[in-house]
PDB file of C-alpha atoms (C1' of nucleotides) in Angstrom:
ATOM      1  CA  UNK A  55       0.149 -18.821  11.193  1.00 44.00           C
ATOM      2  CA  UNK A  56      -1.635 -17.279   8.316  1.00 49.00           C
ATOM      3  CA  UNK A  57      -0.722 -17.896   4.670  1.00 53.00           C
ATOM      4  CA  UNK A  58       1.974 -15.533   3.724  1.00 60.00           C
ATOM      5  CA  UNK A  59       0.928 -12.299   2.018  1.00 64.00           C
ATOM      6  CA  UNK A  60       4.361 -10.933   1.228  1.00 81.00           C
ATOM      7  CA  UNK A  61       6.952 -12.546  -1.010  1.00 88.00           C
ATOM      8  CA  UNK A  62       9.477 -14.897   0.620  1.00 91.00           C
ATOM      9  CA  UNK A  63      13.142 -14.643  -0.281  1.00 91.00           C
ATOM     10  CA  UNK A  64      13.069 -17.343  -2.926  1.00 94.00           C
ATOM     11  CA  UNK A  65       9.967 -15.971  -4.451  1.00 95.00           C
ATOM     12  CA  UNK A  66      11.468 -12.542  -4.694  1.00 94.00           C
ATOM     13  CA  UNK A  67      14.612 -13.927  -6.313  1.00 95.00           C
ATOM     14  CA  UNK A  68      12.613 -15.830  -8.875  1.00 96.00           C
ATOM     15  CA  UNK A  69      10.311 -12.942  -9.564  1.00 95.00           C
ATOM     16  CA  UNK A  70      13.247 -10.515 -10.026  1.00 95.00           C
ATOM     17  CA  UNK A  71      14.701 -12.791 -12.615  1.00 96.00           C
ATOM     18  CA  UNK A  72      11.517 -13.370 -14.505  1.00 96.00           C
ATOM     19  CA  UNK A  73      10.683  -9.660 -14.486  1.00 96.00           C
ATOM     20  CA  UNK A  74      14.081  -8.780 -15.940  1.00 95.00           C
ATOM     21  CA  UNK A  75      13.515 -11.115 -18.833  1.00 96.00           C
ATOM     22  CA  UNK A  76      11.695  -9.939 -21.881  1.00 92.00           C
ATOM     23  CA  UNK A  77      10.975 -13.523 -22.797  1.00 95.00           C
ATOM     24  CA  UNK A  78       9.325 -16.388 -20.963  1.00 97.00           C
ATOM     25  CA  UNK A  79      11.794 -18.437 -18.933  1.00 98.00           C
ATOM     26  CA  UNK A  80      11.860 -22.136 -18.350  1.00 97.00           C
ATOM     27  CA  UNK A  81      12.017 -23.527 -14.840  1.00 97.00           C
ATOM     28  CA  UNK A  82      15.438 -25.060 -15.134  1.00 97.00           C
ATOM     29  CA  UNK A  83      16.808 -21.986 -16.831  1.00 97.00           C
ATOM     30  CA  UNK A  84      15.573 -20.033 -13.865  1.00 97.00           C
ATOM     31  CA  UNK A  85      17.190 -22.535 -11.555  1.00 96.00           C
ATOM     32  CA  UNK A  86      20.497 -22.180 -13.364  1.00 95.00           C
ATOM     33  CA  UNK A  87      20.340 -18.401 -13.067  1.00 95.00           C
ATOM     34  CA  UNK A  88      19.515 -18.209  -9.407  1.00 95.00           C
ATOM     35  CA  UNK A  89      21.979 -20.833  -8.144  1.00 94.00           C
ATOM     36  CA  UNK A  90      24.394 -18.064  -7.226  1.00 91.00           C
ATOM     37  CA  UNK A  91      21.653 -16.615  -5.050  1.00 93.00           C
ATOM     38  CA  UNK A  92      21.469 -19.871  -3.028  1.00 91.00           C
ATOM     39  CA  UNK A  93      18.572 -21.613  -4.646  1.00 94.00           C
ATOM     40  CA  UNK A  94      19.829 -25.112  -5.270  1.00 93.00           C
ATOM     41  CA  UNK A  95      16.991 -27.404  -6.130  1.00 96.00           C
ATOM     42  CA  UNK A  96      14.208 -27.526  -8.805  1.00 97.00           C
ATOM     43  CA  UNK A  97      11.591 -27.806  -6.154  1.00 97.00           C
ATOM     44  CA  UNK A  98      12.578 -24.445  -4.679  1.00 97.00           C
ATOM     45  CA  UNK A  99      12.020 -22.885  -8.061  1.00 97.00           C
ATOM     46  CA  UNK A 100       8.754 -24.725  -8.717  1.00 97.00           C
ATOM     47  CA  UNK A 101       7.437 -23.740  -5.326  1.00 96.00           C
ATOM     48  CA  UNK A 102       8.235 -20.114  -5.894  1.00 96.00           C
ATOM     49  CA  UNK A 103       6.693 -20.292  -9.372  1.00 96.00           C
ATOM     50  CA  UNK A 104       3.530 -21.930  -8.107  1.00 95.00           C
ATOM     51  CA  UNK A 105       2.970 -19.205  -5.608  1.00 93.00           C
ATOM     52  CA  UNK A 106       3.865 -16.431  -8.012  1.00 94.00           C
ATOM     53  CA  UNK A 107       1.379 -17.811 -10.511  1.00 94.00           C
ATOM     54  CA  UNK A 108      -1.191 -18.155  -7.821  1.00 91.00           C
ATOM     55  CA  UNK A 109      -0.991 -14.481  -6.844  1.00 90.00           C
ATOM     56  CA  UNK A 110      -0.793 -13.402 -10.470  1.00 91.00           C
ATOM     57  CA  UNK A 111       2.714 -11.983 -10.454  1.00 92.00           C
ATOM     58  CA  UNK A 112       3.672 -14.335 -13.279  1.00 95.00           C
ATOM     59  CA  UNK A 113       1.863 -16.465 -15.774  1.00 96.00           C
ATOM     60  CA  UNK A 114       2.607 -19.876 -17.250  1.00 97.00           C
ATOM     61  CA  UNK A 115       2.649 -20.168 -20.962  1.00 98.00           C
ATOM     62  CA  UNK A 116       1.201 -23.635 -21.141  1.00 97.00           C
ATOM     63  CA  UNK A 117       2.201 -24.452 -24.689  1.00 97.00           C
ATOM     64  CA  UNK A 118       5.809 -23.618 -23.897  1.00 97.00           C
ATOM     65  CA  UNK A 119       6.172 -24.752 -20.295  1.00 97.00           C
ATOM     66  CA  UNK A 120       7.581 -21.356 -19.584  1.00 98.00           C
ATOM     67  CA  UNK A 121       6.933 -18.436 -17.285  1.00 98.00           C
ATOM     68  CA  UNK A 122       6.553 -14.746 -17.931  1.00 97.00           C
ATOM     69  CA  UNK A 123       6.038 -11.801 -15.656  1.00 96.00           C
ATOM     70  CA  UNK A 124       2.563 -10.368 -15.608  1.00 94.00           C
ATOM     71  CA  UNK A 125       2.505  -7.206 -17.705  1.00 88.00           C
ATOM     72  CA  UNK A 126      -0.496  -5.730 -16.047  1.00 78.00           C
ATOM     73  CA  UNK A 127       0.399  -4.122 -12.728  1.00 67.00           C
ATOM     74  CA  UNK A 128      -3.191  -4.232 -11.601  1.00 64.00           C
ATOM     75  CA  UNK A 129      -3.422  -7.978 -12.101  1.00 68.00           C
ATOM     76  CA  UNK A 130      -3.996  -9.724  -8.822  1.00 62.00           C
ATOM     77  CA  UNK A 131      -4.703 -13.184  -9.967  1.00 72.00           C
ATOM     78  CA  UNK A 132      -4.128 -15.317 -13.017  1.00 75.00           C
ATOM     79  CA  UNK A 133      -7.677 -16.137 -13.905  1.00 88.00           C
ATOM     80  CA  UNK A 134      -8.099 -14.472 -17.270  1.00 92.00           C
ATOM     81  CA  UNK A 135      -5.025 -14.605 -19.404  1.00 95.00           C
ATOM     82  CA  UNK A 136      -4.351 -14.162 -23.070  1.00 95.00           C
ATOM     83  CA  UNK A 137      -1.051 -14.168 -24.935  1.00 96.00           C
ATOM     84  CA  UNK A 138       0.282 -13.785 -28.453  1.00 96.00           C
ATOM     85  CA  UNK A 139       3.087 -16.099 -29.363  1.00 96.00           C
ATOM     86  CA  UNK A 140       5.334 -15.721 -32.359  1.00 95.00           C
ATOM     87  CA  UNK A 141       6.059 -19.143 -33.720  1.00 92.00           C
ATOM     88  CA  UNK A 142       9.187 -17.888 -35.406  1.00 90.00           C
ATOM     89  CA  UNK A 143      11.090 -15.998 -32.647  1.00 92.00           C
ATOM     90  CA  UNK A 144       9.021 -17.280 -29.745  1.00 94.00           C
ATOM     91  CA  UNK A 145       8.326 -13.800 -28.499  1.00 95.00           C
ATOM     92  CA  UNK A 146       5.421 -13.754 -26.122  1.00 96.00           C
ATOM     93  CA  UNK A 147       3.265 -10.754 -25.288  1.00 95.00           C
ATOM     94  CA  UNK A 148       0.441 -10.569 -22.836  1.00 95.00           C
ATOM     95  CA  UNK A 149      -2.728  -9.364 -24.542  1.00 94.00           C
ATOM     96  CA  UNK A 150      -4.590  -6.760 -22.553  1.00 91.00           C
ATOM     97  CA  UNK A 151      -7.685  -6.079 -24.454  1.00 91.00           C
ATOM     98  CA  UNK A 152     -10.762  -5.189 -22.441  1.00 91.00           C
ATOM     99  CA  UNK A 153     -13.185  -6.191 -25.178  1.00 93.00           C
ATOM    100  CA  UNK A 154     -11.610  -9.609 -25.450  1.00 95.00           C
ATOM    101  CA  UNK A 155     -11.528 -10.193 -21.744  1.00 93.00           C
ATOM    102  CA  UNK A 156     -15.067  -8.974 -21.301  1.00 94.00           C
ATOM    103  CA  UNK A 157     -16.214 -11.289 -24.144  1.00 95.00           C
ATOM    104  CA  UNK A 158     -14.472 -14.313 -22.616  1.00 95.00           C
ATOM    105  CA  UNK A 159     -15.474 -13.588 -19.027  1.00 93.00           C
ATOM    106  CA  UNK A 160     -19.074 -13.572 -20.099  1.00 93.00           C
ATOM    107  CA  UNK A 161     -18.853 -16.470 -22.418  1.00 94.00           C
ATOM    108  CA  UNK A 162     -21.395 -19.227 -21.768  1.00 90.00           C
ATOM    109  CA  UNK A 163     -21.841 -22.356 -23.835  1.00 87.00           C
ATOM    110  CA  UNK A 164     -24.729 -24.777 -23.476  1.00 84.00           C
ATOM    111  CA  UNK A 165     -22.959 -27.018 -20.982  1.00 83.00           C
ATOM    112  CA  UNK A 166     -24.328 -25.215 -17.986  1.00 79.00           C
ATOM    113  CA  UNK A 167     -20.772 -24.836 -16.748  1.00 87.00           C
ATOM    114  CA  UNK A 168     -19.716 -21.655 -15.024  1.00 83.00           C
ATOM    115  CA  UNK A 169     -16.198 -20.678 -16.062  1.00 92.00           C
ATOM    116  CA  UNK A 170     -14.060 -19.116 -13.374  1.00 92.00           C
ATOM    117  CA  UNK A 171     -10.886 -18.934 -15.367  1.00 94.00           C
ATOM    118  CA  UNK A 172      -9.532 -19.055 -18.896  1.00 96.00           C
ATOM    119  CA  UNK A 173      -6.274 -19.108 -20.701  1.00 97.00           C
ATOM    120  CA  UNK A 174      -5.977 -18.121 -24.327  1.00 97.00           C
ATOM    121  CA  UNK A 175      -2.909 -18.457 -26.524  1.00 98.00           C
ATOM    122  CA  UNK A 176      -2.743 -17.001 -30.020  1.00 97.00           C
ATOM    123  CA  UNK A 177      -0.092 -18.161 -32.431  1.00 96.00           C
ATOM    124  CA  UNK A 178       1.287 -16.458 -35.483  1.00 94.00           C
ATOM    125  CA  UNK A 179       4.308 -14.704 -36.906  1.00 92.00           C
ATOM    126  CA  UNK A 180       5.162 -11.304 -35.437  1.00 92.00           C
ATOM    127  CA  UNK A 181       5.684  -8.180 -37.500  1.00 91.00           C
ATOM    128  CA  UNK A 182       9.470  -8.314 -37.064  1.00 90.00           C
ATOM    129  CA  UNK A 183       9.765 -11.891 -38.245  1.00 91.00           C
ATOM    130  CA  UNK A 184       7.405 -11.373 -41.141  1.00 86.00           C
ATOM    131  CA  UNK A 185       9.520  -8.574 -42.512  1.00 86.00           C
ATOM    132  CA  UNK A 186      12.683 -10.755 -42.545  1.00 74.00           C
TER     133      UNK A 186
ATOM    134  CA  UNK B 249       7.612 -40.707 -51.626  1.00 45.00           C
ATOM    135  CA  UNK B 250       5.026 -38.245 -50.645  1.00 52.00           C
ATOM    136  CA  UNK B 251       4.070 -37.489 -47.215  1.00 56.00           C
ATOM    137  CA  UNK B 252       1.538 -39.960 -46.016  1.00 61.00           C
ATOM    138  CA  UNK B 253      -2.116 -38.974 -46.350  1.00 64.00           C
ATOM    139  CA  UNK B 254      -3.604 -42.071 -44.665  1.00 81.00           C
ATOM    140  CA  UNK B 255      -2.988 -43.217 -41.129  1.00 88.00           C
ATOM    141  CA  UNK B 256      -0.100 -45.581 -40.464  1.00 91.00           C
ATOM    142  CA  UNK B 257      -0.641 -48.586 -38.248  1.00 91.00           C
ATOM    143  CA  UNK B 258       0.710 -46.948 -35.135  1.00 94.00           C
ATOM    144  CA  UNK B 259      -1.329 -43.786 -35.736  1.00 95.00           C
ATOM    145  CA  UNK B 260      -4.449 -45.836 -36.139  1.00 94.00           C
ATOM    146  CA  UNK B 261      -3.823 -47.806 -33.007  1.00 95.00           C
ATOM    147  CA  UNK B 262      -3.282 -44.599 -30.976  1.00 96.00           C
ATOM    148  CA  UNK B 263      -6.311 -42.891 -32.562  1.00 95.00           C
ATOM    149  CA  UNK B 264      -8.558 -45.828 -31.801  1.00 95.00           C
ATOM    150  CA  UNK B 265      -7.586 -45.723 -28.147  1.00 96.00           C
ATOM    151  CA  UNK B 266      -7.937 -42.011 -27.807  1.00 96.00           C
ATOM    152  CA  UNK B 267     -11.313 -42.075 -29.579  1.00 96.00           C
ATOM    153  CA  UNK B 268     -12.638 -44.709 -27.247  1.00 95.00           C
ATOM    154  CA  UNK B 269     -11.796 -42.630 -24.220  1.00 96.00           C
ATOM    155  CA  UNK B 270     -14.224 -40.043 -22.968  1.00 92.00           C
ATOM    156  CA  UNK B 271     -11.351 -38.321 -21.193  1.00 95.00           C
ATOM    157  CA  UNK B 272      -8.021 -36.938 -22.316  1.00 97.00           C
ATOM    158  CA  UNK B 273      -5.287 -39.515 -22.200  1.00 98.00           C
ATOM    159  CA  UNK B 274      -1.658 -38.978 -21.239  1.00 97.00           C
ATOM    160  CA  UNK B 275       1.074 -40.157 -23.511  1.00 97.00           C
ATOM    161  CA  UNK B 276       2.463 -42.781 -21.164  1.00 97.00           C
ATOM    162  CA  UNK B 277      -0.996 -44.029 -20.373  1.00 97.00           C
ATOM    163  CA  UNK B 278      -1.529 -44.488 -24.088  1.00 97.00           C
ATOM    164  CA  UNK B 279       1.787 -46.260 -24.308  1.00 96.00           C
ATOM    165  CA  UNK B 280       0.815 -48.664 -21.559  1.00 95.00           C
ATOM    166  CA  UNK B 281      -2.512 -49.383 -23.236  1.00 95.00           C
ATOM    167  CA  UNK B 282      -1.158 -50.133 -26.687  1.00 95.00           C
ATOM    168  CA  UNK B 283       1.785 -52.260 -25.741  1.00 93.00           C
ATOM    169  CA  UNK B 284      -0.186 -55.352 -26.411  1.00 91.00           C
ATOM    170  CA  UNK B 285      -0.603 -54.046 -29.951  1.00 92.00           C
ATOM    171  CA  UNK B 286       3.084 -53.917 -30.530  1.00 91.00           C
ATOM    172  CA  UNK B 287       3.963 -50.321 -29.710  1.00 94.00           C
ATOM    173  CA  UNK B 288       6.894 -50.509 -27.423  1.00 93.00           C
ATOM    174  CA  UNK B 289       8.477 -47.087 -27.046  1.00 95.00           C
ATOM    175  CA  UNK B 290       7.401 -43.598 -25.979  1.00 96.00           C
ATOM    176  CA  UNK B 291       8.624 -42.125 -29.232  1.00 96.00           C
ATOM    177  CA  UNK B 292       6.322 -44.356 -31.248  1.00 96.00           C
ATOM    178  CA  UNK B 293       3.460 -42.881 -29.273  1.00 97.00           C
ATOM    179  CA  UNK B 294       4.665 -39.314 -29.514  1.00 97.00           C
ATOM    180  CA  UNK B 295       5.213 -39.560 -33.241  1.00 96.00           C
ATOM    181  CA  UNK B 296       1.742 -40.873 -33.737  1.00 96.00           C
ATOM    182  CA  UNK B 297       0.340 -38.174 -31.522  1.00 96.00           C
ATOM    183  CA  UNK B 298       2.277 -35.424 -33.294  1.00 95.00           C
ATOM    184  CA  UNK B 299       0.842 -36.432 -36.614  1.00 93.00           C
ATOM    185  CA  UNK B 300      -2.661 -36.912 -35.320  1.00 94.00           C
ATOM    186  CA  UNK B 301      -2.480 -33.433 -33.740  1.00 93.00           C
ATOM    187  CA  UNK B 302      -1.147 -32.049 -37.019  1.00 90.00           C
ATOM    188  CA  UNK B 303      -3.983 -33.399 -39.051  1.00 89.00           C
ATOM    189  CA  UNK B 304      -6.593 -32.460 -36.440  1.00 91.00           C
ATOM    190  CA  UNK B 305      -7.728 -35.889 -35.395  1.00 92.00           C
ATOM    191  CA  UNK B 306      -6.752 -35.208 -31.844  1.00 94.00           C
ATOM    192  CA  UNK B 307      -5.994 -32.116 -29.789  1.00 96.00           C
ATOM    193  CA  UNK B 308      -3.555 -31.575 -26.967  1.00 97.00           C
ATOM    194  CA  UNK B 309      -4.895 -30.184 -23.770  1.00 98.00           C
ATOM    195  CA  UNK B 310      -1.865 -28.053 -23.027  1.00 97.00           C
ATOM    196  CA  UNK B 311      -2.619 -27.423 -19.347  1.00 97.00           C
ATOM    197  CA  UNK B 312      -2.925 -31.174 -18.750  1.00 97.00           C
ATOM    198  CA  UNK B 313      -0.332 -32.568 -21.139  1.00 97.00           C
ATOM    199  CA  UNK B 314      -3.082 -34.911 -22.354  1.00 98.00           C
ATOM    200  CA  UNK B 315      -4.649 -35.747 -25.611  1.00 98.00           C
ATOM    201  CA  UNK B 316      -8.335 -35.903 -26.644  1.00 97.00           C
ATOM    202  CA  UNK B 317     -10.022 -36.965 -29.823  1.00 96.00           C
ATOM    203  CA  UNK B 318     -11.404 -34.165 -31.916  1.00 94.00           C
ATOM    204  CA  UNK B 319     -15.096 -33.992 -31.376  1.00 88.00           C
ATOM    205  CA  UNK B 320     -15.876 -32.195 -34.638  1.00 77.00           C
ATOM    206  CA  UNK B 321     -15.855 -34.545 -37.514  1.00 66.00           C
ATOM    207  CA  UNK B 322     -15.355 -31.746 -39.986  1.00 63.00           C
ATOM    208  CA  UNK B 323     -12.247 -30.535 -38.272  1.00 67.00           C
ATOM    209  CA  UNK B 324      -9.253 -30.945 -40.554  1.00 62.00           C
ATOM    210  CA  UNK B 325      -6.609 -29.151 -38.652  1.00 72.00           C
ATOM    211  CA  UNK B 326      -6.000 -28.028 -35.086  1.00 74.00           C
ATOM    212  CA  UNK B 327      -5.753 -24.307 -35.561  1.00 88.00           C
ATOM    213  CA  UNK B 328      -8.764 -23.020 -33.626  1.00 92.00           C
ATOM    214  CA  UNK B 329      -9.436 -24.976 -30.495  1.00 95.00           C
ATOM    215  CA  UNK B 330     -11.403 -24.266 -27.347  1.00 95.00           C
ATOM    216  CA  UNK B 331     -12.025 -26.537 -24.400  1.00 96.00           C
ATOM    217  CA  UNK B 332     -13.914 -26.500 -21.116  1.00 96.00           C
ATOM    218  CA  UNK B 333     -12.155 -28.228 -18.304  1.00 96.00           C
ATOM    219  CA  UNK B 334     -13.674 -29.221 -14.978  1.00 95.00           C
ATOM    220  CA  UNK B 335     -11.129 -28.605 -12.256  1.00 92.00           C
ATOM    221  CA  UNK B 336     -12.894 -31.061  -9.981  1.00 90.00           C
ATOM    222  CA  UNK B 337     -13.402 -34.190 -12.167  1.00 92.00           C
ATOM    223  CA  UNK B 338     -11.038 -33.123 -14.968  1.00 94.00           C
ATOM    224  CA  UNK B 339     -13.667 -33.764 -17.594  1.00 95.00           C
ATOM    225  CA  UNK B 340     -12.757 -31.962 -20.782  1.00 96.00           C
ATOM    226  CA  UNK B 341     -15.191 -30.993 -23.468  1.00 95.00           C
ATOM    227  CA  UNK B 342     -14.408 -29.426 -26.791  1.00 95.00           C
ATOM    228  CA  UNK B 343     -16.326 -26.215 -27.273  1.00 94.00           C
ATOM    229  CA  UNK B 344     -17.857 -25.888 -30.644  1.00 91.00           C
ATOM    230  CA  UNK B 345     -19.366 -22.440 -30.752  1.00 91.00           C
ATOM    231  CA  UNK B 346     -19.446 -20.626 -34.023  1.00 91.00           C
ATOM    232  CA  UNK B 347     -19.743 -17.203 -32.507  1.00 93.00           C
ATOM    233  CA  UNK B 348     -16.772 -17.787 -30.291  1.00 95.00           C
ATOM    234  CA  UNK B 349     -14.605 -19.181 -33.066  1.00 92.00           C
ATOM    235  CA  UNK B 350     -15.654 -16.384 -35.401  1.00 94.00           C
ATOM    236  CA  UNK B 351     -14.831 -13.803 -32.736  1.00 95.00           C
ATOM    237  CA  UNK B 352     -11.377 -15.309 -32.072  1.00 95.00           C
ATOM    238  CA  UNK B 353     -10.544 -15.928 -35.697  1.00 93.00           C
ATOM    239  CA  UNK B 354     -11.128 -12.283 -36.418  1.00 93.00           C
ATOM    240  CA  UNK B 355      -9.474 -11.028 -33.294  1.00 94.00           C
ATOM    241  CA  UNK B 356      -6.816  -8.344 -33.862  1.00 90.00           C
ATOM    242  CA  UNK B 357      -4.910  -6.521 -31.222  1.00 87.00           C
ATOM    243  CA  UNK B 358      -2.659  -3.541 -31.847  1.00 84.00           C
ATOM    244  CA  UNK B 359       0.511  -5.554 -32.258  1.00 83.00           C
ATOM    245  CA  UNK B 360       0.141  -5.843 -35.978  1.00 79.00           C
ATOM    246  CA  UNK B 361       0.427  -9.552 -35.594  1.00 87.00           C
ATOM    247  CA  UNK B 362      -1.673 -11.874 -37.735  1.00 83.00           C
ATOM    248  CA  UNK B 363      -2.873 -14.849 -35.812  1.00 92.00           C
ATOM    249  CA  UNK B 364      -3.051 -18.141 -37.665  1.00 91.00           C
ATOM    250  CA  UNK B 365      -3.959 -20.273 -34.703  1.00 94.00           C
ATOM    251  CA  UNK B 366      -5.315 -20.142 -31.203  1.00 96.00           C
ATOM    252  CA  UNK B 367      -5.980 -22.398 -28.253  1.00 97.00           C
ATOM    253  CA  UNK B 368      -8.393 -21.538 -25.459  1.00 97.00           C
ATOM    254  CA  UNK B 369      -8.951 -23.354 -22.264  1.00 98.00           C
ATOM    255  CA  UNK B 370     -11.770 -22.510 -19.934  1.00 97.00           C
ATOM    256  CA  UNK B 371     -11.683 -23.775 -16.327  1.00 96.00           C
ATOM    257  CA  UNK B 372     -14.508 -24.210 -13.846  1.00 94.00           C
ATOM    258  CA  UNK B 373     -16.606 -26.777 -12.111  1.00 92.00           C
ATOM    259  CA  UNK B 374     -19.004 -28.777 -14.194  1.00 92.00           C
ATOM    260  CA  UNK B 375     -22.678 -29.177 -13.460  1.00 91.00           C
ATOM    261  CA  UNK B 376     -22.298 -32.695 -12.131  1.00 90.00           C
ATOM    262  CA  UNK B 377     -19.562 -31.801  -9.694  1.00 91.00           C
ATOM    263  CA  UNK B 378     -21.324 -28.651  -8.472  1.00 86.00           C
ATOM    264  CA  UNK B 379     -24.350 -30.664  -7.491  1.00 85.00           C
ATOM    265  CA  UNK B 380     -22.367 -32.970  -5.326  1.00 75.00           C
TER     266      UNK B 380
ATOM    267  C1'  DT C 299       8.171 -15.423  26.761  1.00 56.91           C
ATOM    268  C1'  DA C 300       7.486 -20.204  26.225  1.00 56.91           C
ATOM    269  C1'  DA C 301       4.508 -23.524  24.099  1.00 56.91           C
ATOM    270  C1'  DT C 302       1.952 -24.614  20.121  1.00 56.91           C
ATOM    271  C1'  DG C 303       0.601 -25.258  15.555  1.00 56.91           C
ATOM    272  C1'  DT C 304       1.196 -24.166  10.974  1.00 56.91           C
ATOM    273  C1'  DT C 305       3.758 -22.478   6.972  1.00 56.91           C
ATOM    274  C1'  DT C 306       7.790 -22.481   4.591  1.00 56.91           C
ATOM    275  C1'  DT C 307      12.268 -24.422   3.527  1.00 56.91           C
ATOM    276  C1'  DG C 308      15.993 -27.533   2.254  1.00 56.91           C
ATOM    277  C1'  DT C 309      17.185 -31.899   0.592  1.00 56.91           C
ATOM    278  C1'  DT C 310      17.284 -36.271  -1.688  1.00 56.91           C
ATOM    279  C1'  DA C 311      15.197 -39.062  -4.601  1.00 56.91           C
ATOM    280  C1'  DT C 312      12.178 -40.174  -8.182  1.00 56.91           C
ATOM    281  C1'  DA C 313       8.277 -39.636 -11.379  1.00 56.91           C
ATOM    282  C1'  DT C 314       6.600 -37.828 -15.595  1.00 56.91           C
ATOM    283  C1'  DT C 315       6.933 -35.907 -20.090  1.00 56.91           C
ATOM    284  C1'  DA C 316       9.415 -35.584 -24.311  1.00 56.91           C
ATOM    285  C1'  DT C 317      13.287 -35.704 -27.726  1.00 56.91           C
ATOM    286  C1'  DA C 318      18.070 -36.996 -29.937  1.00 56.91           C
ATOM    287  C1'  DA C 319      20.397 -39.944 -32.829  1.00 56.91           C
ATOM    288  C1'  DC C 320      20.814 -43.389 -36.075  1.00 56.91           C
ATOM    289  C1'  DA C 321      20.342 -47.694 -38.397  1.00 56.91           C
ATOM    290  C1'  DA C 322      16.763 -50.297 -40.704  1.00 56.91           C
ATOM    291  C1'  DT C 323      12.715 -50.752 -43.363  1.00 56.91           C
ATOM    292  C1'  DG C 324       9.132 -49.459 -46.431  1.00 56.91           C
ATOM    293  C1'  DT C 325       7.187 -47.124 -50.517  1.00 56.91           C
ATOM    294  C1'  DG C 326       6.275 -44.034 -54.568  1.00 56.91           C
ATOM    295  C1'  DT C 327       8.434 -42.622 -58.738  1.00 56.91           C
ATOM    296  C1'  DA C 328      11.679 -42.379 -62.427  1.00 56.91           C
TER     297       DA C 328
ATOM    298  C1'  DT D 124      15.416 -51.911 -60.491  1.00 56.91           C
ATOM    299  C1'  DA D 125      17.303 -48.065 -58.396  1.00 56.91           C
ATOM    300  C1'  DC D 126      16.705 -43.819 -56.184  1.00 56.91           C
ATOM    301  C1'  DA D 127      15.099 -40.670 -52.816  1.00 56.91           C
ATOM    302  C1'  DC D 128      12.977 -39.924 -48.984  1.00 56.91           C
ATOM    303  C1'  DA D 129       9.314 -40.959 -45.431  1.00 56.91           C
ATOM    304  C1'  DT D 130       8.469 -43.819 -41.714  1.00 56.91           C
ATOM    305  C1'  DT D 131       9.824 -47.159 -38.166  1.00 56.91           C
ATOM    306  C1'  DG D 132      12.210 -49.314 -34.321  1.00 56.91           C
ATOM    307  C1'  DT D 133      15.403 -48.937 -30.803  1.00 56.91           C
ATOM    308  C1'  DT D 134      18.367 -47.268 -27.221  1.00 56.91           C
ATOM    309  C1'  DA D 135      19.590 -43.669 -24.658  1.00 56.91           C
ATOM    310  C1'  DT D 136      18.933 -39.397 -22.523  1.00 56.91           C
ATOM    311  C1'  DA D 137      17.086 -34.726 -21.915  1.00 56.91           C
ATOM    312  C1'  DA D 138      13.615 -31.814 -19.882  1.00 56.91           C
ATOM    313  C1'  DT D 139       9.882 -30.981 -16.849  1.00 56.91           C
ATOM    314  C1'  DA D 140       7.775 -31.704 -12.429  1.00 56.91           C
ATOM    315  C1'  DT D 141       6.510 -33.837  -7.841  1.00 56.91           C
ATOM    316  C1'  DA D 142       6.799 -36.970  -3.404  1.00 56.91           C
ATOM    317  C1'  DA D 143       8.324 -37.403   1.062  1.00 56.91           C
ATOM    318  C1'  DC D 144       9.990 -35.861   5.183  1.00 56.91           C
ATOM    319  C1'  DA D 145      12.908 -33.575   8.465  1.00 56.91           C
ATOM    320  C1'  DA D 146      14.375 -28.917   9.834  1.00 56.91           C
ATOM    321  C1'  DA D 147      13.669 -24.160  10.403  1.00 56.91           C
ATOM    322  C1'  DA D 148      10.867 -19.919  10.671  1.00 56.91           C
ATOM    323  C1'  DC D 149       7.147 -17.497  12.341  1.00 56.91           C
ATOM    324  C1'  DA D 150       2.413 -16.021  14.229  1.00 56.91           C
ATOM    325  C1'  DT D 151      -0.640 -16.792  17.861  1.00 56.91           C
ATOM    326  C1'  DT D 152      -1.971 -17.189  22.392  1.00 56.91           C
ATOM    327  C1'  DA D 153      -1.603 -19.052  26.810  1.00 56.91           C
TER     328       DA D 153
END
DNA sequence: TAATGTTTTGTTATATTATAACAATGTGTA
DNA sequence: TACACATTGTTATAATATAACAAAACATTA
């Protein structure tokens, strides 16, 4: 049997929830919200999340241990991600800036290491919060 | 009493350990290794780590939940950090590249958000591991 | 279509990471 | 010395994540 290329039921349930949310969701908050759909255990959520991250449907916000739907429909894989995070309201937005991604994809330091992936998180206070 | 400007005993103990390590250390591994020095509880470690991160003596590798000593002696605060992480041996190196930091410090997207901080993690396979 | 091998699932338990709450202690300043 | 408040120690617990393994689902091919 080949590795699945479609989404399984649990993956679809989790993805639907994460896509509906405008904010990153935590794993146990996802669990709580999908229990009525038959997902009972943390591992079922984590497994779905793992795969969804792997195929680029969602991203993990590492500094928040939370998951957000990919906002770029053409994204197939989570290997070049950048986010802006408001430290006041915790709003997270995926940054889709071709100059930035080009710059980072081509970045080379003197370590001789080839980078196949990066994750960038910017922090600040968003416009809305600043005007409060 | 003003906020402390020096390092307290626990902070110094934790910092010494982290600085001795060539690799990022996890909080509970730190705890285990400083118990002989009188630090008994996780919270004592986490409090020391929090402060050390705050003043820039150490950085947290978010994707690994681990802590590494700052490799830039002039660094006073952890507001602009970049790391390279080998996904094979887990070696982590702080990237100190003025062009990169200048580029990221000045980065502006169209959200109107002012970024006061960023954290960037590059992933790949290091030279050593690639030659194996 | 039955046998096979592999992926995926469900389930229980447990490991790992991190914080809450609060009393006690230490320390600078008035 | 008295105070205000920062820091500490301590216990308990919350939050995040994975191990292990049996059962079920499914594709392949014999």
